[in-house]
mmCIF file of C-alpha atoms and ligand atoms in Angstrom:
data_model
loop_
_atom_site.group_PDB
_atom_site.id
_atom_site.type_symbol
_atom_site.label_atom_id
_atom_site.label_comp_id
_atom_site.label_asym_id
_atom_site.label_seq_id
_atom_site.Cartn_x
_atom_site.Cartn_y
_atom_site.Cartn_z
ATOM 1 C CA UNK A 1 160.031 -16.727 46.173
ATOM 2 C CA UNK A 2 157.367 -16.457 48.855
ATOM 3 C CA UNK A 3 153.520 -16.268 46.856
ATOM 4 C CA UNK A 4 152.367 -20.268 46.507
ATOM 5 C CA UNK A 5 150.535 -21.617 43.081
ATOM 6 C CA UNK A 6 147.286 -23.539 42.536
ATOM 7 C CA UNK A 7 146.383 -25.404 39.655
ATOM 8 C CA UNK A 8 142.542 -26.449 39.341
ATOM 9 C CA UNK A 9 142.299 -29.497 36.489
ATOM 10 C CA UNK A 10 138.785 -30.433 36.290
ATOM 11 C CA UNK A 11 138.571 -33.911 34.878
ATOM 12 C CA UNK A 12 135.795 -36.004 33.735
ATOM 13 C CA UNK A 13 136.817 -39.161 31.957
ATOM 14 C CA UNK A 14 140.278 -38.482 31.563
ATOM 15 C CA UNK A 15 141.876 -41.802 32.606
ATOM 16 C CA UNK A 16 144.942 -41.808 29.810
ATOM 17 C CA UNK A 17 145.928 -37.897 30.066
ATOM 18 C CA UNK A 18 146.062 -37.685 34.809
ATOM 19 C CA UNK A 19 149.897 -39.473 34.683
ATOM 20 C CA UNK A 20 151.543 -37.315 31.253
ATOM 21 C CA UNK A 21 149.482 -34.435 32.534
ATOM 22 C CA UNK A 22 151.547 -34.799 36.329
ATOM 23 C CA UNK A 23 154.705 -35.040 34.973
ATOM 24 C CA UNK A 24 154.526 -32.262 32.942
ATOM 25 C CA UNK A 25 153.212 -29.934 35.176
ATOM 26 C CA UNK A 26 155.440 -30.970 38.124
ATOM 27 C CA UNK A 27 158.638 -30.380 35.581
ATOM 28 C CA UNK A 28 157.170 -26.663 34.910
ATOM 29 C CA UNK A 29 156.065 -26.221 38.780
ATOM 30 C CA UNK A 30 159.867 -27.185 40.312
ATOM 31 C CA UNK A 31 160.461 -23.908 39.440
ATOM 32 C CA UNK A 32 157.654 -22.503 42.556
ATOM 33 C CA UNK A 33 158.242 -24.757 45.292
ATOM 34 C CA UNK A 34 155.064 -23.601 47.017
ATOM 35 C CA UNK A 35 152.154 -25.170 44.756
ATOM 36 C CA UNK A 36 149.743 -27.528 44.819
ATOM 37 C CA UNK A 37 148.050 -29.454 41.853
ATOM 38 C CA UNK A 38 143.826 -29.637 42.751
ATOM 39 C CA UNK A 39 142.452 -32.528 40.539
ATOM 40 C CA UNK A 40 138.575 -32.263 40.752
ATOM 41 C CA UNK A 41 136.899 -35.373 39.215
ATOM 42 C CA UNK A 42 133.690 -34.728 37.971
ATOM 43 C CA UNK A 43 132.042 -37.601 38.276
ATOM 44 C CA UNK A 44 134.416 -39.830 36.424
ATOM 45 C CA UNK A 45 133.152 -43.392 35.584
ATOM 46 C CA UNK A 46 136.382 -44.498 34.778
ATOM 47 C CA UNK A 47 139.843 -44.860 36.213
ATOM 48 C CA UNK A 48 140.674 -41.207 36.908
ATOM 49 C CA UNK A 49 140.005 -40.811 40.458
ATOM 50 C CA UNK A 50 142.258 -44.015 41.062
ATOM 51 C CA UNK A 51 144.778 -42.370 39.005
ATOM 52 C CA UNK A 52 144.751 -39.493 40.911
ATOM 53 C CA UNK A 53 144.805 -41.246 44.446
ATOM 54 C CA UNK A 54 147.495 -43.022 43.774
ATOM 55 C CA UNK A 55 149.765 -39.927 42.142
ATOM 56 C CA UNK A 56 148.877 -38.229 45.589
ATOM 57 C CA UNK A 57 149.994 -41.114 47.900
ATOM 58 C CA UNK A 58 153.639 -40.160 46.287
ATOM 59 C CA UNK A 59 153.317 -36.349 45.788
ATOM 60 C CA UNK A 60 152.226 -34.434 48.825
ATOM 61 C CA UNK A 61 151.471 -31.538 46.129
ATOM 62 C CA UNK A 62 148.541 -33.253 45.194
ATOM 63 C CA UNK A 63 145.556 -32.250 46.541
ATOM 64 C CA UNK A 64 142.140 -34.010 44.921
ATOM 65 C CA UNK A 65 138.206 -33.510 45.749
ATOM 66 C CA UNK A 66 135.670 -36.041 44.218
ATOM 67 C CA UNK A 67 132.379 -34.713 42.898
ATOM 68 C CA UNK A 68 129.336 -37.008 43.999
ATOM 69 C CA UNK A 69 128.498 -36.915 40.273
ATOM 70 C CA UNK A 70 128.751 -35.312 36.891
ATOM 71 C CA UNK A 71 128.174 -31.144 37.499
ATOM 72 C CA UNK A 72 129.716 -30.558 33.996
ATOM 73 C CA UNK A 73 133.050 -28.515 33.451
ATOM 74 C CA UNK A 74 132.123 -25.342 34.823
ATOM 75 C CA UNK A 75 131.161 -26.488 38.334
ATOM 76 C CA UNK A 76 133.974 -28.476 38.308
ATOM 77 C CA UNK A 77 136.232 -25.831 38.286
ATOM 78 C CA UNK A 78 134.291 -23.580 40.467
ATOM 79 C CA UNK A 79 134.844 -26.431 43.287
ATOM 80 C CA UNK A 80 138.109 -26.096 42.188
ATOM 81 C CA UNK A 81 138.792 -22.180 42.175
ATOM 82 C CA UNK A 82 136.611 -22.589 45.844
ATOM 83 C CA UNK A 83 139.092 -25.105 47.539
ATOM 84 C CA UNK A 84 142.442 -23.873 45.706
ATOM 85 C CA UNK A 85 144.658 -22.336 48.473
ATOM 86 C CA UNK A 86 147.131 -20.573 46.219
ATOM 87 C CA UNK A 87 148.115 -16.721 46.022
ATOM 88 C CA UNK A 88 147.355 -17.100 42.080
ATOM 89 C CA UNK A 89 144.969 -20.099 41.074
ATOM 90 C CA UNK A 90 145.540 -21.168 37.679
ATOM 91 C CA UNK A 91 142.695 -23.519 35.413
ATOM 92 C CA UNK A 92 143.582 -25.537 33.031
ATOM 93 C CA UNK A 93 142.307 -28.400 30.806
ATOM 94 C CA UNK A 94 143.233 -32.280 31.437
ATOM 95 C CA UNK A 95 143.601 -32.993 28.123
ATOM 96 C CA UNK A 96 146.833 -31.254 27.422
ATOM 97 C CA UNK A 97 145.275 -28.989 24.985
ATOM 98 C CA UNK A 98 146.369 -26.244 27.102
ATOM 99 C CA UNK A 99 149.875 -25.915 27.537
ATOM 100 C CA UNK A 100 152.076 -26.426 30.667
ATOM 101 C CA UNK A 101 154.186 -24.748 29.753
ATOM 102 C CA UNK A 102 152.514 -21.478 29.005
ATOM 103 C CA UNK A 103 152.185 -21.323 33.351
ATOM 104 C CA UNK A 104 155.319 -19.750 33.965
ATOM 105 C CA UNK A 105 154.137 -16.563 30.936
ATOM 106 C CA UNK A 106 150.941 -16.272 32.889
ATOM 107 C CA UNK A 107 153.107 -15.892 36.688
ATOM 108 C CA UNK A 108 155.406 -13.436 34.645
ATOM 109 C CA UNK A 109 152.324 -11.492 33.893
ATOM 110 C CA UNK A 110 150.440 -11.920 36.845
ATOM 111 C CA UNK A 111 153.857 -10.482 39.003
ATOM 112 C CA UNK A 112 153.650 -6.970 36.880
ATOM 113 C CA UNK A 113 150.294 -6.378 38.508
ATOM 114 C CA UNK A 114 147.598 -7.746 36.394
ATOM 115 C CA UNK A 115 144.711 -9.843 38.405
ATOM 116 C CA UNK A 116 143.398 -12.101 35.629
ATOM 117 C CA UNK A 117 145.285 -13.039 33.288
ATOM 118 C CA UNK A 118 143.045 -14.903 30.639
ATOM 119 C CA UNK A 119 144.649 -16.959 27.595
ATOM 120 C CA UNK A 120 142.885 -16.626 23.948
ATOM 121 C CA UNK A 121 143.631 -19.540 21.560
ATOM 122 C CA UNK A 122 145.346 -18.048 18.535
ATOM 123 C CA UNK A 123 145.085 -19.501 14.814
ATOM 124 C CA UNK A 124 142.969 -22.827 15.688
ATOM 125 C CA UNK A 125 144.002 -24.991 13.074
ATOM 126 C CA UNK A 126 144.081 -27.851 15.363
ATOM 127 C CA UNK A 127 140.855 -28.017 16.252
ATOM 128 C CA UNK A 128 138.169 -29.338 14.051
ATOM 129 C CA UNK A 129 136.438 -27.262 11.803
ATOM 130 C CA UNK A 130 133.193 -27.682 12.858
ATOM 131 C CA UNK A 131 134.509 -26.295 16.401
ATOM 132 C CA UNK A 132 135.948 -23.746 15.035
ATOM 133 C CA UNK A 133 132.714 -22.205 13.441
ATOM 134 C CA UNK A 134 130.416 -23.110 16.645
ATOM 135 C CA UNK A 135 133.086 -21.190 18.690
ATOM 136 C CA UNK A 136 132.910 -18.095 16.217
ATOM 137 C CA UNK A 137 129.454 -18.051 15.863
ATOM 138 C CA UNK A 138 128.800 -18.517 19.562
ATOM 139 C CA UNK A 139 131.039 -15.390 20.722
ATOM 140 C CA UNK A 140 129.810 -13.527 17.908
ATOM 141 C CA UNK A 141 125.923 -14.230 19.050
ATOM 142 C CA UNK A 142 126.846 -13.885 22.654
ATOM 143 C CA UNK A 143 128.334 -10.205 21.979
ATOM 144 C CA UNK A 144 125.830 -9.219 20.120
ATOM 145 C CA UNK A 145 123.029 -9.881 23.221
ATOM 146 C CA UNK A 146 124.594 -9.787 25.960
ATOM 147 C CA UNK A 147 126.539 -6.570 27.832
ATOM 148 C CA UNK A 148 129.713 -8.150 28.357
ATOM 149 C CA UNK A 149 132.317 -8.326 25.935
ATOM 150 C CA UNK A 150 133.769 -12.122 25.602
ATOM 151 C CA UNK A 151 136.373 -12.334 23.511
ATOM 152 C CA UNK A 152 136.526 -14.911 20.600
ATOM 153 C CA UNK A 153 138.543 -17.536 21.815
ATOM 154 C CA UNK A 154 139.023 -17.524 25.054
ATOM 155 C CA UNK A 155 139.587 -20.799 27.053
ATOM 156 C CA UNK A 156 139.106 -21.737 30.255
ATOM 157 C CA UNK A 157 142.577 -21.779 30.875
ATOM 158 C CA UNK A 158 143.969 -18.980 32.997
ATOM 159 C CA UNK A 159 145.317 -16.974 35.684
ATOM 160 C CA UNK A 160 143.252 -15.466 39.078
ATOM 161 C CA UNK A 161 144.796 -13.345 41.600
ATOM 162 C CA UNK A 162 143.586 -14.567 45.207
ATOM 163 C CA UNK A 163 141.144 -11.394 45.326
ATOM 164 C CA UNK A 164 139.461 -12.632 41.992
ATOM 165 C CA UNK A 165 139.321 -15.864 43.232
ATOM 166 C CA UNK A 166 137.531 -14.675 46.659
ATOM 167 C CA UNK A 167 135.294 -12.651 44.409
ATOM 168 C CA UNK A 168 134.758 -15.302 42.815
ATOM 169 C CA UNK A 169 133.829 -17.423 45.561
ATOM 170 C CA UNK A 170 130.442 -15.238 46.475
ATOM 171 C CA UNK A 171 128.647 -16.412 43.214
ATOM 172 C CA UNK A 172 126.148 -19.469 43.509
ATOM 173 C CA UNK A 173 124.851 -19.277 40.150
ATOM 174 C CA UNK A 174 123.297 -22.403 39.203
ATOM 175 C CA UNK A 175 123.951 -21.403 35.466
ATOM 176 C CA UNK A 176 127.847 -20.694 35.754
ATOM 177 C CA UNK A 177 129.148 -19.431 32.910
ATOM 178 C CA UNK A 178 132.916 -18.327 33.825
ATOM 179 C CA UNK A 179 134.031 -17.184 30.607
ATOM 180 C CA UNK A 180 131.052 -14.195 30.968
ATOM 181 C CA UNK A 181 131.360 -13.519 34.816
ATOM 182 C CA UNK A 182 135.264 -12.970 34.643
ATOM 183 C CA UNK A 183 135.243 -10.130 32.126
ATOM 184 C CA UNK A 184 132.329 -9.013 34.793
ATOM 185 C CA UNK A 185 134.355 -8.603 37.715
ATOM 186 C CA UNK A 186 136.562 -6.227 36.318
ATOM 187 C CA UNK A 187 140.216 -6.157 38.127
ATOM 188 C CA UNK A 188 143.329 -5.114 36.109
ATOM 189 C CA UNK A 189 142.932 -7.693 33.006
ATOM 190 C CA UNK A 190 145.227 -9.177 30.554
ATOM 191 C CA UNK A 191 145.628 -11.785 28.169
ATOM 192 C CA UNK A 192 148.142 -13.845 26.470
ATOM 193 C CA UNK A 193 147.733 -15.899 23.229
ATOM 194 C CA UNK A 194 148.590 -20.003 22.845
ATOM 195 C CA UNK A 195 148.210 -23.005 20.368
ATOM 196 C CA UNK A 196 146.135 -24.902 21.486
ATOM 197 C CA UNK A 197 147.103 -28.655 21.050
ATOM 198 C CA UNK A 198 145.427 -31.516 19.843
ATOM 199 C CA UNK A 199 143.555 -33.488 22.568
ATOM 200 C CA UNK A 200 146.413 -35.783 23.867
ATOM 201 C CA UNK A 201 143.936 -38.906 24.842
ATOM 202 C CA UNK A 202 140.334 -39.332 25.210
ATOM 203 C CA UNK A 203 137.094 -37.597 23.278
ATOM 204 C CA UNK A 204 135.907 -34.462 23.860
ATOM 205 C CA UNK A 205 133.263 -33.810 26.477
ATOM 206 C CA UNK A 206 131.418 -30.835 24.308
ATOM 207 C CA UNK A 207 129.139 -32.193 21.705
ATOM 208 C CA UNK A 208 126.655 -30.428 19.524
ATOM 209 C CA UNK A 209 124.157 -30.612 22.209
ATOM 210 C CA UNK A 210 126.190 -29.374 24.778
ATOM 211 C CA UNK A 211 127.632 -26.540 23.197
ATOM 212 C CA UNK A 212 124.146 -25.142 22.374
ATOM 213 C CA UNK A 213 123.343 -25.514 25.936
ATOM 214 C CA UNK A 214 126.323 -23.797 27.049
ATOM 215 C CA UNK A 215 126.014 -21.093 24.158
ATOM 216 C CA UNK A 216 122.603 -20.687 25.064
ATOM 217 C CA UNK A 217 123.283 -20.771 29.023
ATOM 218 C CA UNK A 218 125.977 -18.199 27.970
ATOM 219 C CA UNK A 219 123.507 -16.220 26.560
ATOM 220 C CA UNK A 220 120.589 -16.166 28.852
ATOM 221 C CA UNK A 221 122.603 -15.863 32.180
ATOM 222 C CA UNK A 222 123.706 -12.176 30.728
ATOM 223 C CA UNK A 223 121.130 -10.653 29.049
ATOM 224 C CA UNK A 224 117.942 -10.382 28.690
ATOM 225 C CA UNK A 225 118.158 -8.902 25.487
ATOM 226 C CA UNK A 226 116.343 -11.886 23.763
ATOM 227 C CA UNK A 227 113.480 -11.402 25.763
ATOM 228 C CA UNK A 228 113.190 -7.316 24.556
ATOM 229 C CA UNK A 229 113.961 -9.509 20.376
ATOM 230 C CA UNK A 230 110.834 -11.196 20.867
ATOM 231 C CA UNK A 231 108.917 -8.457 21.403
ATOM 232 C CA UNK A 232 110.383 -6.908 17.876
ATOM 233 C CA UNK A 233 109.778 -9.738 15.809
ATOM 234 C CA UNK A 234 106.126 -10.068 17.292
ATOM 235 C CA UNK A 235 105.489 -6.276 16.355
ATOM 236 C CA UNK A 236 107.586 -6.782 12.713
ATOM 237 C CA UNK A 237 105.247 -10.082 12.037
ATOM 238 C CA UNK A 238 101.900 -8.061 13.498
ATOM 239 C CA UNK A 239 102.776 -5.386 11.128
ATOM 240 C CA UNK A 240 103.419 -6.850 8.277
ATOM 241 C CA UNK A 241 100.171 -9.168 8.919
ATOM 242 C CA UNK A 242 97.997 -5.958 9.479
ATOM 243 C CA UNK A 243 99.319 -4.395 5.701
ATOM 244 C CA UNK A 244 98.381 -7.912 4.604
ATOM 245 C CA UNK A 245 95.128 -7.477 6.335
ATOM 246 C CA UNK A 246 94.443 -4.518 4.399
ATOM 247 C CA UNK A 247 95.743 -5.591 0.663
ATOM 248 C CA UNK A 248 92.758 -8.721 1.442
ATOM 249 C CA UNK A 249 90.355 -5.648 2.259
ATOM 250 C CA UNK A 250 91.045 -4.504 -1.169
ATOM 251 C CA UNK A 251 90.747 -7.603 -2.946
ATOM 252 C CA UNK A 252 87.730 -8.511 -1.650
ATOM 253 C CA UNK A 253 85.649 -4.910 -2.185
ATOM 254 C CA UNK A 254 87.965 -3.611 -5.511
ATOM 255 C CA UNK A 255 88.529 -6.804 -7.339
ATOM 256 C CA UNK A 256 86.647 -10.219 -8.712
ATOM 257 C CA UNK A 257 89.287 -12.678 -7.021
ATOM 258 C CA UNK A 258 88.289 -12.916 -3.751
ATOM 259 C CA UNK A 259 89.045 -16.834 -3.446
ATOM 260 C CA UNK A 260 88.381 -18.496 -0.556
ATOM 261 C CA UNK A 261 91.573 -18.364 1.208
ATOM 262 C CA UNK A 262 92.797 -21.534 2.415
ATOM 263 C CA UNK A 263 96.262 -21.801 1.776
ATOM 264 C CA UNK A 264 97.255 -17.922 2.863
ATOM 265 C CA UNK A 265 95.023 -18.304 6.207
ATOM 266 C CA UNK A 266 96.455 -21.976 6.616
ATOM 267 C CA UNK A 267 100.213 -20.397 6.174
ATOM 268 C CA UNK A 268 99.509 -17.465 8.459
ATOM 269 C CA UNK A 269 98.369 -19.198 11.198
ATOM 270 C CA UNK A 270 101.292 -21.929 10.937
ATOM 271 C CA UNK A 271 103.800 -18.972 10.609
ATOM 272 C CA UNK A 272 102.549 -17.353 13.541
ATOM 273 C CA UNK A 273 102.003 -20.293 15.928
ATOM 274 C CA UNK A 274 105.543 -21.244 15.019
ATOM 275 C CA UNK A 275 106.933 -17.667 16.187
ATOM 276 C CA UNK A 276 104.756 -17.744 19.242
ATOM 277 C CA UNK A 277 106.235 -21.459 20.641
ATOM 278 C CA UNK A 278 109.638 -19.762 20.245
ATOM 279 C CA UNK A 279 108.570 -16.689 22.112
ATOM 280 C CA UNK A 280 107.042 -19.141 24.620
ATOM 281 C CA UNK A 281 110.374 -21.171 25.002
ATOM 282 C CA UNK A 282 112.411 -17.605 25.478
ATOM 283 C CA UNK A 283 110.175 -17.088 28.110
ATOM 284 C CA UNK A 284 110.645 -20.090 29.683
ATOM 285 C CA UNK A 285 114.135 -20.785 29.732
ATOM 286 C CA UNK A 286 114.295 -17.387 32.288
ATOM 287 C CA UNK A 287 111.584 -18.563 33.781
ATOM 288 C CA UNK A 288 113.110 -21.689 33.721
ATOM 289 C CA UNK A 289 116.565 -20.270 35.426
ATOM 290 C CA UNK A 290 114.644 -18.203 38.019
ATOM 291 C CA UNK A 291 112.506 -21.698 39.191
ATOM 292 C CA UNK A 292 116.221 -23.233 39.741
ATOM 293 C CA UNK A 293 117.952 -20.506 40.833
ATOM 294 C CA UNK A 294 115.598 -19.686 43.249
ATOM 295 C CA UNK A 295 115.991 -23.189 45.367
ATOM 296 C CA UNK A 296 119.626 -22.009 45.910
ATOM 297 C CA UNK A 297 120.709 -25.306 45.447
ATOM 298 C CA UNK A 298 124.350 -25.822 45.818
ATOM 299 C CA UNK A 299 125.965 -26.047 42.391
ATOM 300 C CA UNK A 300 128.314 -29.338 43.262
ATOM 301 C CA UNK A 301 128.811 -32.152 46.048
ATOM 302 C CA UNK A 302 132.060 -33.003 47.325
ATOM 303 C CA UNK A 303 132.218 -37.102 48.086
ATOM 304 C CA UNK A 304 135.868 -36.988 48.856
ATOM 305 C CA UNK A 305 139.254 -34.966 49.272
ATOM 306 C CA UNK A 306 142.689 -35.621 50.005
ATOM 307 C CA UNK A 307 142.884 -32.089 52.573
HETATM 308 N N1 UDP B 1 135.118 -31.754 31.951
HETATM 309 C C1 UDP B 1 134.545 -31.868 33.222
HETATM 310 N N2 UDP B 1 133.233 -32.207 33.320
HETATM 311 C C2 UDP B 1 132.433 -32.411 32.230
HETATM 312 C C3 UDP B 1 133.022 -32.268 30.948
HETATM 313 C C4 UDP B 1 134.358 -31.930 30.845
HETATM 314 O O1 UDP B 1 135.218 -31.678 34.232
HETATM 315 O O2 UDP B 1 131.259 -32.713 32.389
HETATM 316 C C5 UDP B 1 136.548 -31.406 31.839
HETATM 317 C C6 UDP B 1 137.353 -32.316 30.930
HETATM 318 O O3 UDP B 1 137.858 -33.428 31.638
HETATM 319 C C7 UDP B 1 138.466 -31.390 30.460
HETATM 320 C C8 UDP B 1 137.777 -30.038 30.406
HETATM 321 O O4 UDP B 1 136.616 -30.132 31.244
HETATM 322 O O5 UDP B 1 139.517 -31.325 31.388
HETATM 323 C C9 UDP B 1 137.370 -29.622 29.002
HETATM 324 O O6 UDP B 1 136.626 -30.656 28.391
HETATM 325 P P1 UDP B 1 136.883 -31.112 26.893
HETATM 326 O O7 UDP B 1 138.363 -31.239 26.643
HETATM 327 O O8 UDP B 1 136.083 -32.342 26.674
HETATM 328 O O9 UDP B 1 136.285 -29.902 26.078
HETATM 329 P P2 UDP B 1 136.860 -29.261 24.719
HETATM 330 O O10 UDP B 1 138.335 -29.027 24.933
HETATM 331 O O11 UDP B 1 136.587 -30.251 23.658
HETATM 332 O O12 UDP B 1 136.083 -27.986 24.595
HETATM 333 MG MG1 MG B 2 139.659 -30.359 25.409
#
């Protein structure tokens, strides 16, 4: 066996899973020699980096970098997919809600020729309800207005060839939103489904908020279809406010109740002034993006690594 394996666990808070997350992934990795584990802390403010230093004091497979702070999941793991060495680079969750022992499936796949090979979480009844209908709702949005097709389901859990990764390696988006840009790239595509599990220790990092940032991140770093949906619901509200126009005409000349009218103009201009701070805020979350973007920031900051 000659190719070598990465594995890129971004972790942010994830103290109790680093030690049962090791040892399960170094029983599936005996099997390839050649690997190396890449822990990227995010900005952990508890004992995960410590756990991770001292696993790699014993394990010369473990290779670690520290982020100077929290840069959220996504730029964790594009640190990660940057430093991995590996001839296949392979993402997966601390938490143990994505299986181990799927790896070996994804190499199988990944040695018939296919470049990505992406997992989809099958019937979720593990996860929480209310998960399951932000996660449905958000791929169904993000289909419907953006240009990409992102399958329901799919986790950040899977397999790059060493091309994809180098592709990978030329974005600097500040709004990363790897779930979109992989089905971009193209490259011979597969995909294999898993359970996943329950989260073995710990609370999840996504909250409301955060998933409507990253569903609306999602959203606005592929399209700009919502931009072109303003512009329709401005001309459906103008029209329908010029055919009211016109039934006031005729009350006013063709009939005796012509009341002075408060509450209609008082609703009207509500309604509309409500539409038009939306518009606004479509507006400026692009303009937003392109402010940011446009400082080419770099989108982490390494404090510390083991290589
Ligand atoms: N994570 C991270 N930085 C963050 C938030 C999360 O690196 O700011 C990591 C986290 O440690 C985990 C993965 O991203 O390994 C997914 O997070 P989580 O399990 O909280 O998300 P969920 O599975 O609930 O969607
Ligand atoms: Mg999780």
């Amino acid at each position: 066996m000659t190719f070598s394996v990465s594995v890129v666990i971004p972790c942010h808070n994830e103290e109790d899973n680093i030690e049962i997350l090791y040892s399960r992934l170094t029983e599936v990795l005996s099997a390839y020699p050649r690997h190396e584990l890449l822990f990227v802390d995010d900005g952990s403010t508890d004992h995960t980096l410590q756990k991770i230093t001292r696993l790699a004091e014993n394990d010369n497979h473990i290779h670690y970098l520290s982020l100077s702070r929290n840069f959220g999941h996504q730029h964790a793991l594009k640190a990660g997919l940057d430093h991995a060495s590996g001839d296949c680079v392979i993402s997966l969750d601390a938490d143990l809600q994505h299986p181990p022992a799927l790896i070996p499936l994804l190499i199988d796949r990944w040695q018939e020729g296919y470049e990505v090979v992406n997992t989809l979480r099958g019937a979720q009844k593990s996860l929480p309800l209310f998960k399951r209908i932000t996660s449905a709702l958000f791929y169904k949005s993000i289909n419907r207005l953006s240009s990409v097709e992102i399958n329901a389901g799919m986790a950040d859990f899977r397999l790059l060839d060493r091309k994809v990764v180098d592709a990978l390696k030329q974005f600097n988006e500040n709004y990363l939103f790897l779930r979109g840009l992989i089905p971009w790239l193209g490259f011979r595509q597969t995909s294999v489904a898993f359970e996943p599990a329950e989260r073995n220790a710990g609370t999840t990092k996504y909250h409301f908020t955060r998933m409507l940032r990253l569903g609306l991140d999602g959203v606005t770093s592929f399209s700009s279809k919502p931009l072109y949906l303003s512009i329709a619901v401005g001309v459906v509200i103008a029209a329908v406010a010029f055919l009211y126009g016109l039934y006031a005409v005729y009350v006013h000349f063709f009939t005796d109740n012509a009341l002075p009218g408060w509450t209609s103009i008082t609703a009207s201009v509500l309604f509309i002034g409500g539409l038009q701070l939306i518009m606004l805020g479509i507006t400026g979350i692009y303009l937003g993006k392109l402010f940011i973007e446009n400082k080419r920031r770099p989108n982490y900051i390494i404090s510390r690594k083991n290589f």
